[in-house]
Tab-separated table of C-alpha atoms in Angstrom:
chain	number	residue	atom	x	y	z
C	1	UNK	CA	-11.570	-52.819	54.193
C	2	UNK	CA	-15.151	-51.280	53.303
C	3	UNK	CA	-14.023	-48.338	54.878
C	4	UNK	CA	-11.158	-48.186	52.636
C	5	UNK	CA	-13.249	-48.928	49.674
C	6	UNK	CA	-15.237	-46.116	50.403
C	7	UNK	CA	-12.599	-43.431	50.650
C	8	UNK	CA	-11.515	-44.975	47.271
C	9	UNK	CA	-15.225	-44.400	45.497
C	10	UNK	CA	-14.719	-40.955	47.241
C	11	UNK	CA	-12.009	-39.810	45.973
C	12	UNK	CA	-12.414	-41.715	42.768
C	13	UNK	CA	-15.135	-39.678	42.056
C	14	UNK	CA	-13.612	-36.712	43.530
C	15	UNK	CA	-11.755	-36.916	40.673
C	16	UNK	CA	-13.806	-37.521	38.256
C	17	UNK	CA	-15.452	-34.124	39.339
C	18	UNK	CA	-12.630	-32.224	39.248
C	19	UNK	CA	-11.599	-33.728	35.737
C	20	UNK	CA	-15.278	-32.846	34.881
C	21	UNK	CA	-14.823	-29.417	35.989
C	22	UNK	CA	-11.125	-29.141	34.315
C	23	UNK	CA	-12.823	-30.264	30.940
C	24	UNK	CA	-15.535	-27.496	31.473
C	25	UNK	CA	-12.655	-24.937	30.918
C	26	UNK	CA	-12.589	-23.526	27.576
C	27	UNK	CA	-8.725	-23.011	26.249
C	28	UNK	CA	-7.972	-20.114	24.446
C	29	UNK	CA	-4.465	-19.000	23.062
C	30	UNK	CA	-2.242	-16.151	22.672
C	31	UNK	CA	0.149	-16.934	19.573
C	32	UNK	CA	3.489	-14.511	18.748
C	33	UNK	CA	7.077	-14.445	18.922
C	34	UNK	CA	8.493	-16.172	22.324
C	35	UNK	CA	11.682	-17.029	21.035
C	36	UNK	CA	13.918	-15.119	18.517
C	37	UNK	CA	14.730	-11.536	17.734
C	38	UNK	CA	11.041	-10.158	18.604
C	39	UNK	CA	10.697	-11.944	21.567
C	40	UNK	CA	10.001	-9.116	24.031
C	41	UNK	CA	7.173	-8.413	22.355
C	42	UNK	CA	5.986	-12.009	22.465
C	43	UNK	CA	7.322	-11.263	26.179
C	44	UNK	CA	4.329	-8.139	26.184
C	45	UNK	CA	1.296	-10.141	24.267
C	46	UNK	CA	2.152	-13.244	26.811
C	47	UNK	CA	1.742	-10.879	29.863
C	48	UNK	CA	-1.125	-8.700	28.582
C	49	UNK	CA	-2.932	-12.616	27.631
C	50	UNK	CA	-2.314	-13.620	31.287
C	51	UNK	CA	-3.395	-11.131	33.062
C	52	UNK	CA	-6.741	-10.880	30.659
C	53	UNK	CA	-7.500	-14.631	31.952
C	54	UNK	CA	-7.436	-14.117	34.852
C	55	UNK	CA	-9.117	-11.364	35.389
C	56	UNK	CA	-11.934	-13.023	33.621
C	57	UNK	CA	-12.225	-15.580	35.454
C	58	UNK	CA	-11.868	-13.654	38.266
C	59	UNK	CA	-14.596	-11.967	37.292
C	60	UNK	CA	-17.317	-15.148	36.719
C	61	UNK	CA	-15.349	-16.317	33.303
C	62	UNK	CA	-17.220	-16.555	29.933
C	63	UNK	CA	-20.589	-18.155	30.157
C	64	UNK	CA	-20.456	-19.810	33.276
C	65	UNK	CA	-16.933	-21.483	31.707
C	66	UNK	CA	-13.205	-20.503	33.305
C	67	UNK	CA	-10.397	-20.063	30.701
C	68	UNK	CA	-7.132	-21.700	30.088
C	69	UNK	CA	-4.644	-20.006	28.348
C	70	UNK	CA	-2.352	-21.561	25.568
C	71	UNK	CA	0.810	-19.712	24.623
C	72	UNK	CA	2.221	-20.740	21.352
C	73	UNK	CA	5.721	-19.551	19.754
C	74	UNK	CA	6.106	-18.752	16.533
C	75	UNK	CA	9.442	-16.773	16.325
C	76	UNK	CA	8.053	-14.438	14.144
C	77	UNK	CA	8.678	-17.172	11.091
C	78	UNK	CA	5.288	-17.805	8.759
C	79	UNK	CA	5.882	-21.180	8.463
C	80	UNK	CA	5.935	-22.181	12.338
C	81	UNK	CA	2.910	-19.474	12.293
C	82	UNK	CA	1.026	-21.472	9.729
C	83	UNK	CA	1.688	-24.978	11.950
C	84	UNK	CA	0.552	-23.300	15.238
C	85	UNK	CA	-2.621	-22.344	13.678
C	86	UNK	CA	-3.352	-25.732	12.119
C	87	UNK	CA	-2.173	-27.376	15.710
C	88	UNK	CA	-4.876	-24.865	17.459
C	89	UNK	CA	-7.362	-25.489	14.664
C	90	UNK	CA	-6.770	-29.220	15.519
C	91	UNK	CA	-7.269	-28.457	19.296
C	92	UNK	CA	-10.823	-26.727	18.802
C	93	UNK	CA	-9.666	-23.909	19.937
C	94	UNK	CA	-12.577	-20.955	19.540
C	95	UNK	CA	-10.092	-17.886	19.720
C	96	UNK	CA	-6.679	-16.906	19.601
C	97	UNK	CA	-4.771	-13.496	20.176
C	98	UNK	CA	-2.364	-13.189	17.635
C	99	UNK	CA	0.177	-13.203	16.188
C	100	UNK	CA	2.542	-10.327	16.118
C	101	UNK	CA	4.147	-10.050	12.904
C	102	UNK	CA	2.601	-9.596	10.080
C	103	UNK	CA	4.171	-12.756	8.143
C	104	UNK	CA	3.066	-14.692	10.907
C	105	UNK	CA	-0.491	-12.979	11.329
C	106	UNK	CA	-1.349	-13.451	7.675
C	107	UNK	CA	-0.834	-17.192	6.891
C	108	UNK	CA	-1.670	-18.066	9.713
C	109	UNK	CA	-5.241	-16.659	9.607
C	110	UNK	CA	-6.033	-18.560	6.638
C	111	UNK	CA	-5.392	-21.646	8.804
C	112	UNK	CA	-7.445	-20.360	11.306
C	113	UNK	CA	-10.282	-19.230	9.163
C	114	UNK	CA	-10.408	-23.422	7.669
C	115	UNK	CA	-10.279	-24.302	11.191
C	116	UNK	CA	-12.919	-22.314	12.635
C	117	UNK	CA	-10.776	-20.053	14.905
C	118	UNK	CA	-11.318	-15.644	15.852
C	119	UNK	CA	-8.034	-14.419	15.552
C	120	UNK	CA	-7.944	-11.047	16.858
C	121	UNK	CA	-3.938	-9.500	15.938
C	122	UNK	CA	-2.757	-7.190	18.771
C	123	UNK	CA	0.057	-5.800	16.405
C	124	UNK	CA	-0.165	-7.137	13.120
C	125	UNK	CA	-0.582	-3.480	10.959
C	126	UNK	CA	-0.256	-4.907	7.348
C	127	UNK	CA	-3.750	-3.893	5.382
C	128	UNK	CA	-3.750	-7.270	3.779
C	129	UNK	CA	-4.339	-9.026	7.082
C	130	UNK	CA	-7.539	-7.644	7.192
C	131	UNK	CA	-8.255	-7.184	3.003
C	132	UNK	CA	-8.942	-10.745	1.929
C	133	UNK	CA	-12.493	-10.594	2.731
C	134	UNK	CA	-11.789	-13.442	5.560
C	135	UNK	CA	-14.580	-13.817	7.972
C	136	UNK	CA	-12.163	-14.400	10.852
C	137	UNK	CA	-9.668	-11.922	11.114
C	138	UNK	CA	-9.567	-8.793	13.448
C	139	UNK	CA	-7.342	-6.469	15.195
C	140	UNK	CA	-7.031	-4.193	17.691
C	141	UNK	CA	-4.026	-2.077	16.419
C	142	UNK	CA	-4.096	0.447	12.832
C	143	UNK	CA	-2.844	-0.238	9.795
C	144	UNK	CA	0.269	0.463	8.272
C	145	UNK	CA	-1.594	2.516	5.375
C	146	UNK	CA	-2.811	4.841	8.596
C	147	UNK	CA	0.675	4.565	10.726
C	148	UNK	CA	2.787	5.299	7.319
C	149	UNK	CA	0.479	8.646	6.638
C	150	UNK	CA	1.286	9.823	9.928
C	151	UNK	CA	5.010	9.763	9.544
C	152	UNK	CA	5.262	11.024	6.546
C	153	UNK	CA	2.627	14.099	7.299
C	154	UNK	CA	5.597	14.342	10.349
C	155	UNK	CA	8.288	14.196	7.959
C	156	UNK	CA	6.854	16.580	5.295
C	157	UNK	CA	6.178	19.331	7.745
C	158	UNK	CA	9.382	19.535	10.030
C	159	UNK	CA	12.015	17.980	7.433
C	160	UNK	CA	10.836	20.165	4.599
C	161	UNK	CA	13.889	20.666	1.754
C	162	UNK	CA	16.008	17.835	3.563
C	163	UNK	CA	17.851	15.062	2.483
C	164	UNK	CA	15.471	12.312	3.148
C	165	UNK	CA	16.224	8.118	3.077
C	166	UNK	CA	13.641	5.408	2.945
C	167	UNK	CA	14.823	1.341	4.178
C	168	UNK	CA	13.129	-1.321	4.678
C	169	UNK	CA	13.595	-5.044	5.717
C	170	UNK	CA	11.924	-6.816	2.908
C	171	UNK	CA	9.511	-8.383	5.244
C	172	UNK	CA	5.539	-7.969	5.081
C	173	UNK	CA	5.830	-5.538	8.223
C	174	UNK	CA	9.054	-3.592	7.093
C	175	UNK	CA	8.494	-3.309	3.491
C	176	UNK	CA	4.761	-2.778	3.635
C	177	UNK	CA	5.164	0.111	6.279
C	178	UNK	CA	8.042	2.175	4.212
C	179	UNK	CA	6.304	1.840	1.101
C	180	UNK	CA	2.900	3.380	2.586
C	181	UNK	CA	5.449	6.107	4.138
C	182	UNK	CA	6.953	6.515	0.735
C	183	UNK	CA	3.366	6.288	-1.327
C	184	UNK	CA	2.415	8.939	1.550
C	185	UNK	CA	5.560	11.033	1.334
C	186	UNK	CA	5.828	11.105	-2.359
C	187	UNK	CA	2.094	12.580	-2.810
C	188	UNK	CA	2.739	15.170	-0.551
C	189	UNK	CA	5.447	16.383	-2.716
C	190	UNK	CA	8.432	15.244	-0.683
C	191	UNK	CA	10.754	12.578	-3.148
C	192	UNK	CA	13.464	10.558	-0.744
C	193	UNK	CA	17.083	10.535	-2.162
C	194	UNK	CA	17.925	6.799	-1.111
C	195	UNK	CA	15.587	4.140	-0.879
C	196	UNK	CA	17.180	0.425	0.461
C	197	UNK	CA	16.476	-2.742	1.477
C	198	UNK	CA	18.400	-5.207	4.095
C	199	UNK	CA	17.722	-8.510	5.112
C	200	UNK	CA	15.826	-8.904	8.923
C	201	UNK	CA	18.704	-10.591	11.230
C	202	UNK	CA	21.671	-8.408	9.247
C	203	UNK	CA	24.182	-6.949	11.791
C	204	UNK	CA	26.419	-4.893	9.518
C	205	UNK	CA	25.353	-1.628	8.141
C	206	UNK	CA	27.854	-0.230	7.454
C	207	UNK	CA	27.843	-0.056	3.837
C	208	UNK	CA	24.042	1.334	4.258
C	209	UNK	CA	25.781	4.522	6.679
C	210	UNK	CA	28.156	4.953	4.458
C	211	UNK	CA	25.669	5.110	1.599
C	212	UNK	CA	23.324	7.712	3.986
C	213	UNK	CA	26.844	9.882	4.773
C	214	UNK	CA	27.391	10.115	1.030
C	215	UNK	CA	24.162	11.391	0.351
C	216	UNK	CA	24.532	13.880	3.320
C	217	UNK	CA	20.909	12.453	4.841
C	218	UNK	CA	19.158	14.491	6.950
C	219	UNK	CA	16.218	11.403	8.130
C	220	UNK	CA	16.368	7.623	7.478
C	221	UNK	CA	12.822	6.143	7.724
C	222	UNK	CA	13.353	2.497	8.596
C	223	UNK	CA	10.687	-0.059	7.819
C	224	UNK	CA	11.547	-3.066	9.840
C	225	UNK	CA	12.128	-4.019	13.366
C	226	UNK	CA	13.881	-2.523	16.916
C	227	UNK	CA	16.696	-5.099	16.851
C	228	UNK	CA	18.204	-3.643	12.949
C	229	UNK	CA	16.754	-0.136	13.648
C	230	UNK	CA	19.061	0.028	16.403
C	231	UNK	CA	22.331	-1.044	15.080
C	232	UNK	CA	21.662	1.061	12.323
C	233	UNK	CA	21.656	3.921	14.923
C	234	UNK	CA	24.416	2.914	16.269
C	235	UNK	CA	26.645	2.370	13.208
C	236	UNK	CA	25.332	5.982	11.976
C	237	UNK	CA	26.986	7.576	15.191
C	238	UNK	CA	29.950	5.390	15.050
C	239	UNK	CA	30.815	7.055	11.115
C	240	UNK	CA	29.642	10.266	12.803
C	241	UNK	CA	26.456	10.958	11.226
C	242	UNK	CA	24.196	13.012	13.231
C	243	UNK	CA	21.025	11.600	10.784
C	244	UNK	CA	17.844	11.038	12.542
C	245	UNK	CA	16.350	8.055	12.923
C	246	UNK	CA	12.514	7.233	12.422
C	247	UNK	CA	10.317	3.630	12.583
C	248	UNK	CA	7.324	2.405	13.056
C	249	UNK	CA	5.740	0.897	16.520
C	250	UNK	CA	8.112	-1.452	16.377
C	251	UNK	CA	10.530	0.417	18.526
C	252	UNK	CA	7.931	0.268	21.335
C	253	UNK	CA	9.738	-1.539	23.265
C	254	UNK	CA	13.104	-0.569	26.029
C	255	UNK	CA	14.985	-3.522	24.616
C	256	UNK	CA	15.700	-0.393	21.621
C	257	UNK	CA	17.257	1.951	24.025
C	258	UNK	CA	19.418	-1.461	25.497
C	259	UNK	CA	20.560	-2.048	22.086
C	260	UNK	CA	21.309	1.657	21.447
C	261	UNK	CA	21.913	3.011	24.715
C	262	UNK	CA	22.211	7.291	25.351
C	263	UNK	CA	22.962	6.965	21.060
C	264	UNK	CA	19.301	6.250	20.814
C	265	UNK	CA	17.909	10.146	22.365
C	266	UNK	CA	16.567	11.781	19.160
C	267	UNK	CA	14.741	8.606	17.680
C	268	UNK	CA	11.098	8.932	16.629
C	269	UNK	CA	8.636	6.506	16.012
C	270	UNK	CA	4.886	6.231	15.253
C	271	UNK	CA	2.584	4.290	17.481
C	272	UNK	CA	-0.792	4.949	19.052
C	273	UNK	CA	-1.632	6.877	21.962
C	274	UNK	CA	0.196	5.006	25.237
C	275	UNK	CA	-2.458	2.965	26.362
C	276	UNK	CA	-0.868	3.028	29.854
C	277	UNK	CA	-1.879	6.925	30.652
C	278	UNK	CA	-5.274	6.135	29.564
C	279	UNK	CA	-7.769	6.282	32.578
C	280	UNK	CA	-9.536	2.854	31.262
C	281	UNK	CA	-5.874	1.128	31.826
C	282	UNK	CA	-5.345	3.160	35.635
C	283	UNK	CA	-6.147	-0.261	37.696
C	284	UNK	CA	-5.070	-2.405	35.349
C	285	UNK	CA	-1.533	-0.711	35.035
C	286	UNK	CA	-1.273	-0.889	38.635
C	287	UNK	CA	-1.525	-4.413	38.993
C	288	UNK	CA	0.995	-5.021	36.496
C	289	UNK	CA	2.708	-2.419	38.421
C	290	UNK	CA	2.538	-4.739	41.664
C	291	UNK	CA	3.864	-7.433	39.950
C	292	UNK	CA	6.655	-5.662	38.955
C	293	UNK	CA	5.704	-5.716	34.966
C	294	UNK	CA	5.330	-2.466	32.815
C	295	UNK	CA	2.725	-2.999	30.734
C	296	UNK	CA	4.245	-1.332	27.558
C	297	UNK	CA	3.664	-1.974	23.839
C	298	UNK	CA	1.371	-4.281	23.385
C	299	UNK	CA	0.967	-5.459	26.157
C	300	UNK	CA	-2.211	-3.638	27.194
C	301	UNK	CA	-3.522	-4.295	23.407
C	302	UNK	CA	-3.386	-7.600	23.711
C	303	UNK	CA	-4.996	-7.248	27.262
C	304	UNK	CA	-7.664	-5.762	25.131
C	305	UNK	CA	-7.937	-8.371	22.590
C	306	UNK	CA	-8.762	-10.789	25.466
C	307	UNK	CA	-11.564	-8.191	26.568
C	308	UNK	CA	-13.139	-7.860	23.173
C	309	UNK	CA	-13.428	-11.618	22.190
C	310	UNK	CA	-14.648	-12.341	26.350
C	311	UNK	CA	-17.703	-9.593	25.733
C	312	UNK	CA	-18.245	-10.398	22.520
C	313	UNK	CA	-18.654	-14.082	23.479
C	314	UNK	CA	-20.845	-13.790	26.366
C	315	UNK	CA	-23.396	-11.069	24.155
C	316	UNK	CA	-23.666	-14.048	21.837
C	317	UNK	CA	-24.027	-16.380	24.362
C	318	UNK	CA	-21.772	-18.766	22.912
C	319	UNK	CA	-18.009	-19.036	21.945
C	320	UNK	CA	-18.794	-20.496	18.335
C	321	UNK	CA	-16.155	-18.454	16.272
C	322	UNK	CA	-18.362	-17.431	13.765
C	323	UNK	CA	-21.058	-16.324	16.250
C	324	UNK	CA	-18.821	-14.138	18.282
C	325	UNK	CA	-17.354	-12.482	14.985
C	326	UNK	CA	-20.980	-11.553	14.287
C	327	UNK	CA	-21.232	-10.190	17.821
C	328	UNK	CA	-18.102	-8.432	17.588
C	329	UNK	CA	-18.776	-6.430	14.371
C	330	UNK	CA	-21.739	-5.442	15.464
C	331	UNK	CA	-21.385	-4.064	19.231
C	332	UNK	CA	-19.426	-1.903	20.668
C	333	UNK	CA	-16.581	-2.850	23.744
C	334	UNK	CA	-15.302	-1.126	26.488
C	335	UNK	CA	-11.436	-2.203	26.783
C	336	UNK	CA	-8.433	-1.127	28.413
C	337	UNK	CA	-7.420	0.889	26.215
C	338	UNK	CA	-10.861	2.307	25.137
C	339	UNK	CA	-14.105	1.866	23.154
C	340	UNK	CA	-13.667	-0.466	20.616
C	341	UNK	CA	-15.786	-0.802	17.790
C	342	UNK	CA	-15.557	-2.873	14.342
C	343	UNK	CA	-16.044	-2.254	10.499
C	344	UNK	CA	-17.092	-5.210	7.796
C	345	UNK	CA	-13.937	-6.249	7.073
C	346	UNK	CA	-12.406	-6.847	11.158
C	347	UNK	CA	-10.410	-2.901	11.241
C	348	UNK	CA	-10.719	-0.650	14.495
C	349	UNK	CA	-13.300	2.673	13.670
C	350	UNK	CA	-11.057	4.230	16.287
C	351	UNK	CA	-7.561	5.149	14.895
C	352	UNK	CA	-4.851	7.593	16.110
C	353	UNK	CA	-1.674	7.239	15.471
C	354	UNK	CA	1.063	9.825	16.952
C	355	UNK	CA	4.684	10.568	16.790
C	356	UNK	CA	7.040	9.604	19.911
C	357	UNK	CA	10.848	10.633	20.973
C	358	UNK	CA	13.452	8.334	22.389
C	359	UNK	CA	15.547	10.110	25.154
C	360	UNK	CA	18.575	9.552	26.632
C	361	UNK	CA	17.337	8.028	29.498
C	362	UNK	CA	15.724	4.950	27.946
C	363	UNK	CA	12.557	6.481	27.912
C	364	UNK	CA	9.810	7.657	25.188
C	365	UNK	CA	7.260	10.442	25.445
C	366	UNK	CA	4.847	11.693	22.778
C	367	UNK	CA	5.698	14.764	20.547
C	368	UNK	CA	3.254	16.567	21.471
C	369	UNK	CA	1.796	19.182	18.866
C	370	UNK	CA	3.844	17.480	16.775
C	371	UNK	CA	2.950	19.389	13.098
C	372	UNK	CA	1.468	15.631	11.865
């Protein structure tokens, strides 16, 4: 019986060492779209998140803690966006990578910002994520102001005297990109002949194509995401229209050329350099590689995000959100997908956008010398 009673203290307080240990972890989350329309790239931040963790705490952790990872969905919609941050808020929770969209990335960070919570936005390119003087907010992507300049310095010089269309979603990703295109495209002297606007989750387009056959378009510029951009594509070739398409990064993902199929060669989009020829990503890609996961999009950026905020934390020694913010803006981090380094208001110094081709293979490769 005392022998028995023994074991029992034992592992009694076996347990209450490994429940010690278990509430030594700190949790951190990665926040974006794992449901819905944009879910692959919810799919890509929840991979690159994973990965981050645990190589960190492969690696010793962040100050003498191990992580635990969170993953919250919130379907790209603001409102679920806005409850996951006041749910992570409510959990103490010093950091989260996210979100994806825009709409989700912006409400939610005021959330965050009451609650005490780094939010560092893999994707989110809006400016006004980042221009409300919030103390919180970061990101590891450009700005639509930057990615818009680029396409239309792309447009101007090789679609010079064409027929040029301008559409957009109506949401803060889709319409904010195609009007920075169109504020971008209009100063350098080029005026588009159609500019339209469609609701995100619309499947017919037909009206649009016949709109863009009318007006014998040459390019349709399409503010908005992969999952419209391509059934626009495909409804152009299905009137006949030979028009070529062009987005923003949101087409960064294969689940374009899935939707389009050999229809989709010719499509251009903006996005930055590919993170995954870079040789700060070469080990990293390869053990995505080995588990049979190809890091694209943002995958690797949200890898990064995960590297930033870990540094950051253990330079201030702490992982006090406000601290590590402090840290942040004022160092200088090696991530995968190279030096990172911060201005006052949470924006990359490092930006470089470029122009990428869709080809009939389901594959994209940068234009390169591409006249932007």
């Amino acid at each position: 019986m005392k022998s028995l009673k023994l074991i029992g203290l034992a592992f009694g307080v076996s347990i209450a060492l490994s429940s010690a240990a278990f509430a030594q972890d700190v949790t951190i989350a990665v926040a974006g779209p794992m449901t819905g329309g944009e879910s692959a790239f919810g799919r890509q931040m929840k991979n690159g998140a994973e990965m981050a963790v645990t190589d960190i705490n492969a690696a010793g952790g962040v100050n003498g803690k191990k992580l635990a990872l969170s993953v919250e969905d919130d379907a790209c919609d603001p409102k679920q966006a806005r409850s996951i941050a006041e749910k992570i808020a409510g959990a103490k929770i010093p950091f989260v990578a996210g979100h994806y969209c825009s709409s989700s990335s912006i409400p939610a960070s005021e959330a965050y910002a009451d609650g005490n919570v780094l939010q560092i936005t893999p994707a989110s390119t809006n400016p006004l994520f980042t221009e409300r003087k919030l103390w919180n907010v970061a990101r590891v992507c450009g700005r639509d102001d930057q990615q818009g300049l680029i396409a239309a310095q792309y447009i101007a010089k090789n679609y010079k005297g064409k027929n040029i269309a301008i559409l957009n979603d109506k949401t803060t990703y889709g319409k904010g990109l195609a009007d920075e295109t169109k504020k971008a495209l209009n100063k350098a002297g080029v005026t588009e002949k159609m500019y339209e606007s469609y609701n995100k989750g619309d499947k017919d387009f037909n009206a649009i194509v016949s709109r863009l056959k009318r007006d014998n378009i040459d390019l349709v510029y399409v503010g908005g995401y992969h999952q419209e951009s391509g059934l626009i594509l495909r409804q152009m070739r299905d009137q006949g229209l030979k028009t070529v398409l062009m987005a923003g990064d949101a087409l960064a993902d294969k689940e374009y050329a899935s939707i389009t199929g050999p229809a989709g060669e010719g499509t251009l989009f903006t996005f930055g350099p590919d993170p995954r020829n870079k040789p700060t990503a070469k080990k990293i890609v390869e053990a995505f590689k080995a588990k049979n996961i190809d890091p694209e999009g943002y995958t690797l950026y949200t890898y990064a995000a995960m590297q930033v905020w870990s540094q950051a934390a253990k330079k201030a020694g702490t992982t006090d959100a406000k601290k590590v913010m402090e840290a942040m803006k004022a160092g200088k981090w090696d991530t995968v997908i190279g030096p990172i380094e911060y201005d006052s208001k949470g924006d990359i110094k490092q930006i470089d956008y470029v122009v990428y081709k869709w080809d009939a293979k389901g594959g994209y490769a940068e234009i390169k010398g591409n006249g932007t």
